[in-house]
XYZ file of C-alpha atoms in Angstrom:
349
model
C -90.551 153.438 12.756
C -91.687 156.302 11.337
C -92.470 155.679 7.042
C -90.081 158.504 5.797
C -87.387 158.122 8.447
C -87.172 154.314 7.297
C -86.870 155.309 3.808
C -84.634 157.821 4.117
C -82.137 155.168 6.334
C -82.844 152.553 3.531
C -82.016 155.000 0.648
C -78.617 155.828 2.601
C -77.791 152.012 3.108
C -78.287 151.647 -0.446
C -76.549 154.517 -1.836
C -73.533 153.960 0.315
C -72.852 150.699 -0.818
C -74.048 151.868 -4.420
C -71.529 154.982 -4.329
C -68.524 151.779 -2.883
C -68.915 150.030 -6.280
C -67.777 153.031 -8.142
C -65.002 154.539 -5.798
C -61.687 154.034 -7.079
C -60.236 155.933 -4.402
C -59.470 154.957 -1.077
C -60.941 158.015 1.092
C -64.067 158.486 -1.193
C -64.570 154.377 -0.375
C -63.722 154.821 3.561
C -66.860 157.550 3.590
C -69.222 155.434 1.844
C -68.763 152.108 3.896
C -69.027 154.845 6.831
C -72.387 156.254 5.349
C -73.785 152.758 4.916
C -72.998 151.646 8.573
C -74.625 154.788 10.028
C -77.909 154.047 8.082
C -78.194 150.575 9.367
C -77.541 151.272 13.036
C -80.972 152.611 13.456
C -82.896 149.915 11.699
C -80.625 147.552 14.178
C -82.065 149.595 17.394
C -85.404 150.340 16.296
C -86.951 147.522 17.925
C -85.259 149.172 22.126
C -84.376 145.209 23.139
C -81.370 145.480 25.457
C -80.231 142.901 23.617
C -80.564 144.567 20.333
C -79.051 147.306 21.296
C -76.169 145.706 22.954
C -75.378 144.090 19.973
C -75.956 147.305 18.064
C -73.156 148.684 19.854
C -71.190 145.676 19.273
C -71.559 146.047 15.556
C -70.778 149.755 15.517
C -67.560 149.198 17.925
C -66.699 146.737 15.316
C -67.287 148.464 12.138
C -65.375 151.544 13.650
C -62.114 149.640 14.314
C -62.199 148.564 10.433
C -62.929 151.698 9.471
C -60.202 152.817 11.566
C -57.850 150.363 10.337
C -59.024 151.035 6.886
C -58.394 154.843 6.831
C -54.747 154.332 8.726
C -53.591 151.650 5.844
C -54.665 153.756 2.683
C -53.269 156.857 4.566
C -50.005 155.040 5.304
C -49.878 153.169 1.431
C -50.439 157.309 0.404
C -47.296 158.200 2.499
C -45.744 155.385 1.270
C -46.395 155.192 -2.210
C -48.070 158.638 -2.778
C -51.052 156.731 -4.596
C -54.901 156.705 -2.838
C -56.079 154.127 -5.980
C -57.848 150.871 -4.932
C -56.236 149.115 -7.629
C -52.703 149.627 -7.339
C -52.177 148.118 -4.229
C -47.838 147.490 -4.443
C -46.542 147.776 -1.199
C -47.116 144.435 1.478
C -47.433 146.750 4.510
C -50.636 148.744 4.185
C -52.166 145.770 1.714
C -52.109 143.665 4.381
C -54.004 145.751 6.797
C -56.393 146.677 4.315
C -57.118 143.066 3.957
C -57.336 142.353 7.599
C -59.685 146.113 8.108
C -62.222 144.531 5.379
C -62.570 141.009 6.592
C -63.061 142.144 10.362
C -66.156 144.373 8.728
C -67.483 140.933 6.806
C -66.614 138.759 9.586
C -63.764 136.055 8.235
C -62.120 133.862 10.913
C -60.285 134.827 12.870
C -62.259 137.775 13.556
C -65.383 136.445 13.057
C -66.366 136.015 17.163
C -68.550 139.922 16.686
C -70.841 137.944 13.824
C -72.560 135.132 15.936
C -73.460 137.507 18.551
C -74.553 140.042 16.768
C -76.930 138.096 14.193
C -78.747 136.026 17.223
C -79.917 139.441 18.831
C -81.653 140.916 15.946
C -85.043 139.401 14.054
C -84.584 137.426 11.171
C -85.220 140.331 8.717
C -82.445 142.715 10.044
C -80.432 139.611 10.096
C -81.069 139.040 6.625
C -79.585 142.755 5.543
C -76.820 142.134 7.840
C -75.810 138.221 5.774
C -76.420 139.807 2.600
C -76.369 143.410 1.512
C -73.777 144.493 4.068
C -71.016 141.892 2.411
C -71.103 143.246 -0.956
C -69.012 147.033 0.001
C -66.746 145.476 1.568
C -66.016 142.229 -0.479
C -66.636 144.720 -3.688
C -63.293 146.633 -2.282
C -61.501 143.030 -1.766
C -61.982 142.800 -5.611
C -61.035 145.391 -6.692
C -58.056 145.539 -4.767
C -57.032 142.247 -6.822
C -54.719 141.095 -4.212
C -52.412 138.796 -5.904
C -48.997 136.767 -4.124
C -50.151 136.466 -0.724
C -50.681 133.706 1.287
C -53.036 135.883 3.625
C -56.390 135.179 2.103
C -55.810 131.201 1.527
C -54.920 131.254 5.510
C -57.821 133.232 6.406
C -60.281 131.293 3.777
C -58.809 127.959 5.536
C -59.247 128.997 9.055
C -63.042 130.942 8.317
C -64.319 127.336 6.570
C -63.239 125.418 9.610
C -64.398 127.791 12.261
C -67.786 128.049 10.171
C -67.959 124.154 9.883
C -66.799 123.161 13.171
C -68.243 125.580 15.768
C -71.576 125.226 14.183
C -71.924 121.754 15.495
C -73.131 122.529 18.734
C -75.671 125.613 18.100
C -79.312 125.328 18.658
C -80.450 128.551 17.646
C -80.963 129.198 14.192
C -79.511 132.484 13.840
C -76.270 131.647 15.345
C -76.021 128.684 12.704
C -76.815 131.504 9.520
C -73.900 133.484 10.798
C -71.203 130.375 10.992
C -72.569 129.645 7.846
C -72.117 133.156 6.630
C -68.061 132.663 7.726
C -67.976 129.296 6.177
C -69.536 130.711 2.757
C -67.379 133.617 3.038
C -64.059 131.816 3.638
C -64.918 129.972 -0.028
C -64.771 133.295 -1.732
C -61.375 134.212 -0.097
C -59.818 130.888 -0.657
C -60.321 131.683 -4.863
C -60.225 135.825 -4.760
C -57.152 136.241 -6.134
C -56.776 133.196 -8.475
C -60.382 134.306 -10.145
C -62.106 137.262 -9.018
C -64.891 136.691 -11.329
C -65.530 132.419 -9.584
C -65.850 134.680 -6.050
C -68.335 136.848 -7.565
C -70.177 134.182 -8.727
C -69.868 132.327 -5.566
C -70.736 135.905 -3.743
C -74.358 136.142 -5.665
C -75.066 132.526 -5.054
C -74.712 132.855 -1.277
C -76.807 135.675 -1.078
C -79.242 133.738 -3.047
C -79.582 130.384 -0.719
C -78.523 132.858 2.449
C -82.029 134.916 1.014
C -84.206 131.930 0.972
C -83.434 130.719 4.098
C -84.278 133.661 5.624
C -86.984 134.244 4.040
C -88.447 130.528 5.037
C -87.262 130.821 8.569
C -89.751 134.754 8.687
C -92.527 132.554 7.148
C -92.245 129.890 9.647
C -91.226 132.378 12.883
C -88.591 129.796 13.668
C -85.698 130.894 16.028
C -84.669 127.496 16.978
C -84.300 123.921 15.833
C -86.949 122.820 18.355
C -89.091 125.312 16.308
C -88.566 123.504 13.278
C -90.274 120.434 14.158
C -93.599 121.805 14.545
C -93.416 124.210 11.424
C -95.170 121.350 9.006
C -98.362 122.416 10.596
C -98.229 125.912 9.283
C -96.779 125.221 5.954
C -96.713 121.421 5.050
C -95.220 122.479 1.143
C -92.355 125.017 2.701
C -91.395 122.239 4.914
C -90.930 120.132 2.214
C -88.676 122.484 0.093
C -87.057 123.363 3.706
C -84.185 120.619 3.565
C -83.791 120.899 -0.036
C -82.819 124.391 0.645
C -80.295 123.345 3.529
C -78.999 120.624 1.417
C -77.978 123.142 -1.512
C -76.943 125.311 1.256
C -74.656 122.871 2.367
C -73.662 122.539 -0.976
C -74.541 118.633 -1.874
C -75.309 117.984 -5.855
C -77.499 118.232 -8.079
C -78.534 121.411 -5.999
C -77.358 125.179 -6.325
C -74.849 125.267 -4.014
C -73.028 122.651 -5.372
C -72.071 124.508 -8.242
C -69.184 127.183 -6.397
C -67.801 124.761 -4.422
C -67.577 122.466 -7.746
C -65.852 124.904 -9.425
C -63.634 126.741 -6.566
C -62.148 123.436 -5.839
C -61.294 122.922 -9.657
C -60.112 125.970 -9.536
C -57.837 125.831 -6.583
C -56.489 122.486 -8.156
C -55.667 123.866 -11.452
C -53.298 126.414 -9.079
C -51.404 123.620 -8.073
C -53.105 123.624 -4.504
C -54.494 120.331 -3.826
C -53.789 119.989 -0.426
C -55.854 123.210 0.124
C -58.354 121.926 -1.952
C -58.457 118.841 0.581
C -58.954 120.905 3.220
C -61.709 123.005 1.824
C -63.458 119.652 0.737
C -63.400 118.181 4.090
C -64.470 121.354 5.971
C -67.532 121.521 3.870
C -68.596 118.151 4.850
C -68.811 119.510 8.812
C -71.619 122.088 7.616
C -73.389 119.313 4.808
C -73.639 117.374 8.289
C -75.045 119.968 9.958
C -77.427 120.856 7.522
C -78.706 117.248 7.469
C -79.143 117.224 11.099
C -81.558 120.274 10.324
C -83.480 118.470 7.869
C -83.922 115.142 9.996
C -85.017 117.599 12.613
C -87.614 119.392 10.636
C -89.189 116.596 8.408
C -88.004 113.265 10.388
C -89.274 113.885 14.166
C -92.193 114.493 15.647
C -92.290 117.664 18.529
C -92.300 116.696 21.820
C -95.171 117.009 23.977
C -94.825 119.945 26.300
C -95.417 123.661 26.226
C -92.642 124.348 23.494
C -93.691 121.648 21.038
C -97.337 122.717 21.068
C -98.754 122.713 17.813
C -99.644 126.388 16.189
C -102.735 127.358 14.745
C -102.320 128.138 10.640
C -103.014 131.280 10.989
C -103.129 133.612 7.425
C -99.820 135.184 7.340
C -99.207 138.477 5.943
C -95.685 137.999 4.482
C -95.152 138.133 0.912
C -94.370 135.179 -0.838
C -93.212 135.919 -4.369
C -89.512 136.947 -2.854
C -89.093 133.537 -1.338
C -90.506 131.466 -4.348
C -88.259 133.261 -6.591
C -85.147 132.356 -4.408
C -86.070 129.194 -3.636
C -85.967 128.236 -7.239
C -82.633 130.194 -8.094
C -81.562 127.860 -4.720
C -82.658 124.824 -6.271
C -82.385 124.642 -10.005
C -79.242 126.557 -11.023
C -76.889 123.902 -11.566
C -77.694 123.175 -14.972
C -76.369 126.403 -15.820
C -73.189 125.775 -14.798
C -71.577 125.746 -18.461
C -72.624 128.974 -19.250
C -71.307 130.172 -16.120
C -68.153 128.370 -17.008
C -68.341 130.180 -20.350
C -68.805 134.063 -18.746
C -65.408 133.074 -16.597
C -63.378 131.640 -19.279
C -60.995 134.096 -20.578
C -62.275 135.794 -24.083
């Protein structure tokens, strides 16, 4: 792709979501998270797969029924209520619908099924926008929206950490597993949105911190599969020993980063007088942790069979810079010592 046409489509993706922060008004929002999916549609089709673009126009049928849904529930709270503010959201009808128009565009269960398909078509770089930068307009609306009362999200945070743990069970291919993890991750911040906005921003910034690193180890590697991951000690014998430390905290399993939201969502949820969906949450996470651990035995605790698609690569100098994914790795690792003085920046003043 041309130099200035990609930096033109980046600077769009990043004002639009920029510009979504800021909007307090419904319409003004509804063109931005517009704006920002028309700049990433051609950095999805840029590489002319058929499969990339079939999923392309996946995503963009997607994205245009929430943004559909989106414009026709604001328009309809405005007729109602005669308010367009993203804050004062009184009336059930068109709050509801607004909820349901933003989690189809970041992909909570039960309409999640666009995500999976989507991710495993594109390389592991466009994937990585799509886990990451494209939740934060959308989940940046659910805040402010502050929905409080409703039973809604704790349903659809239930049901999008059991699809995410449970159909992940049987995948193979790596970017199929990052998107049922994205669900799972993402049905955590729902199931605490509206008893602490500020515990699902935390637990937004740490997923896209372990989601990053991932990623980012996964490019290094040019692993697609879990059959993949058994040979990648010859390329990078230190990565691949950091690998399942990464998964682990992914997976959220102490004394590791990811441990930390989960720590504190359930204490949260429990101090709401919610154990039993507490319980729930708990025992959904341990279908990913699982998971994740069947990763790591794969990568570091078998050897690659001997045909054609276990041959051993050649370490070849890679190109890829490294500083991004040492950076993350360590945020992934070595944050939950911190967790008082994150306890301290949520604690009411």
């Amino acid at each position: 792709m041309n130099p200035y046409i990609l930096t033109t489509l980046l600077f769009g993706l990043g004002l639009g979501t920029t510009i979504t922060f800021a909007s307090s008004h419904w319409l003004l929002a509804w063109m931005r998270l517009e704006m920002n999916t028309l700049a990433i549609i051609p950095l999805m089709a840029q590489h002319h797969h058929p499969r990339a673009v079939e999923a392309t126009t996946k995503y963009f049928l997607t994205q245009a029924t929430a943004a559909a849904m989106l414009l026709f529930a604001s328009t309809t709270r405005a007729w109602l209520t005669r308010q367009w503010h993203i804050q004062q959201m009184t009336h059930p009808l068109p709050s509801t619908i607004l909820i349901l128009a933003l989690s189809l565009k970041i992909g909570l269960a039960p309409v999640h099924s666009w995500l999976p398909e989507v991710l495993q078509a594109f390389d592991l770089t466009t994937g990585l926008i799509l886990s990451t930068w494209q939740k934060l307009a959308p989940f940046a609306l659910l805040l402010q929206m502050q929905p409080t009362g409703t039973t809604l999200l704790v349903i659809l945070g239930l049901t999008s950490t059991l699809v995410g743990g449970w159909a992940v069970l049987n995948q193979t291919q790596l970017r199929t597993v990052l998107a049922y993890s994205s669900i799972a991750h993402l049905g955590w911040m729902v199931l605490v949105l509206q008893f602490s906005p500020t515990l699902a921003l935390l637990a937004l910034l740490t997923y896209i911190t372990m989601t990053s690193s991932t990623f980012l180890t996964f490019t290094l590697n040019k692993s697609t599969t879990i059959h993949s991951l058994a040979i990648s000690w010859a390329k990078s014998p230190a990565l691949t020993c950091l690998t399942p430390l990464i998964l682990l905290s992914l997976g959220g399993l102490p004394p590791l980063t990811g441990f930390m939201p989960k720590w504190l969502i359930l204490q949260a949820l429990t101090t709401q007088a919610l154990p039993c969906t507490a319980t729930l949450a708990a025992l959904t996470a341990l279908l990913s942790l699982y998971f994740y651990l069947r990763l790591s035995y794969a990568m570091t605790l078998t050897m690659a069979p001997t045909n054609l698609i276990g041959t051993m690569p050649w370490r070849t100098p890679h190109s890829q810079l490294t500083l991004p994914l040492a950076l993350f790795t360590m945020l992934t690792l070595l944050l939950l010592p911190l967790t008082p003085s994150a306890l301290a920046l949520l604690s009411p003043s």
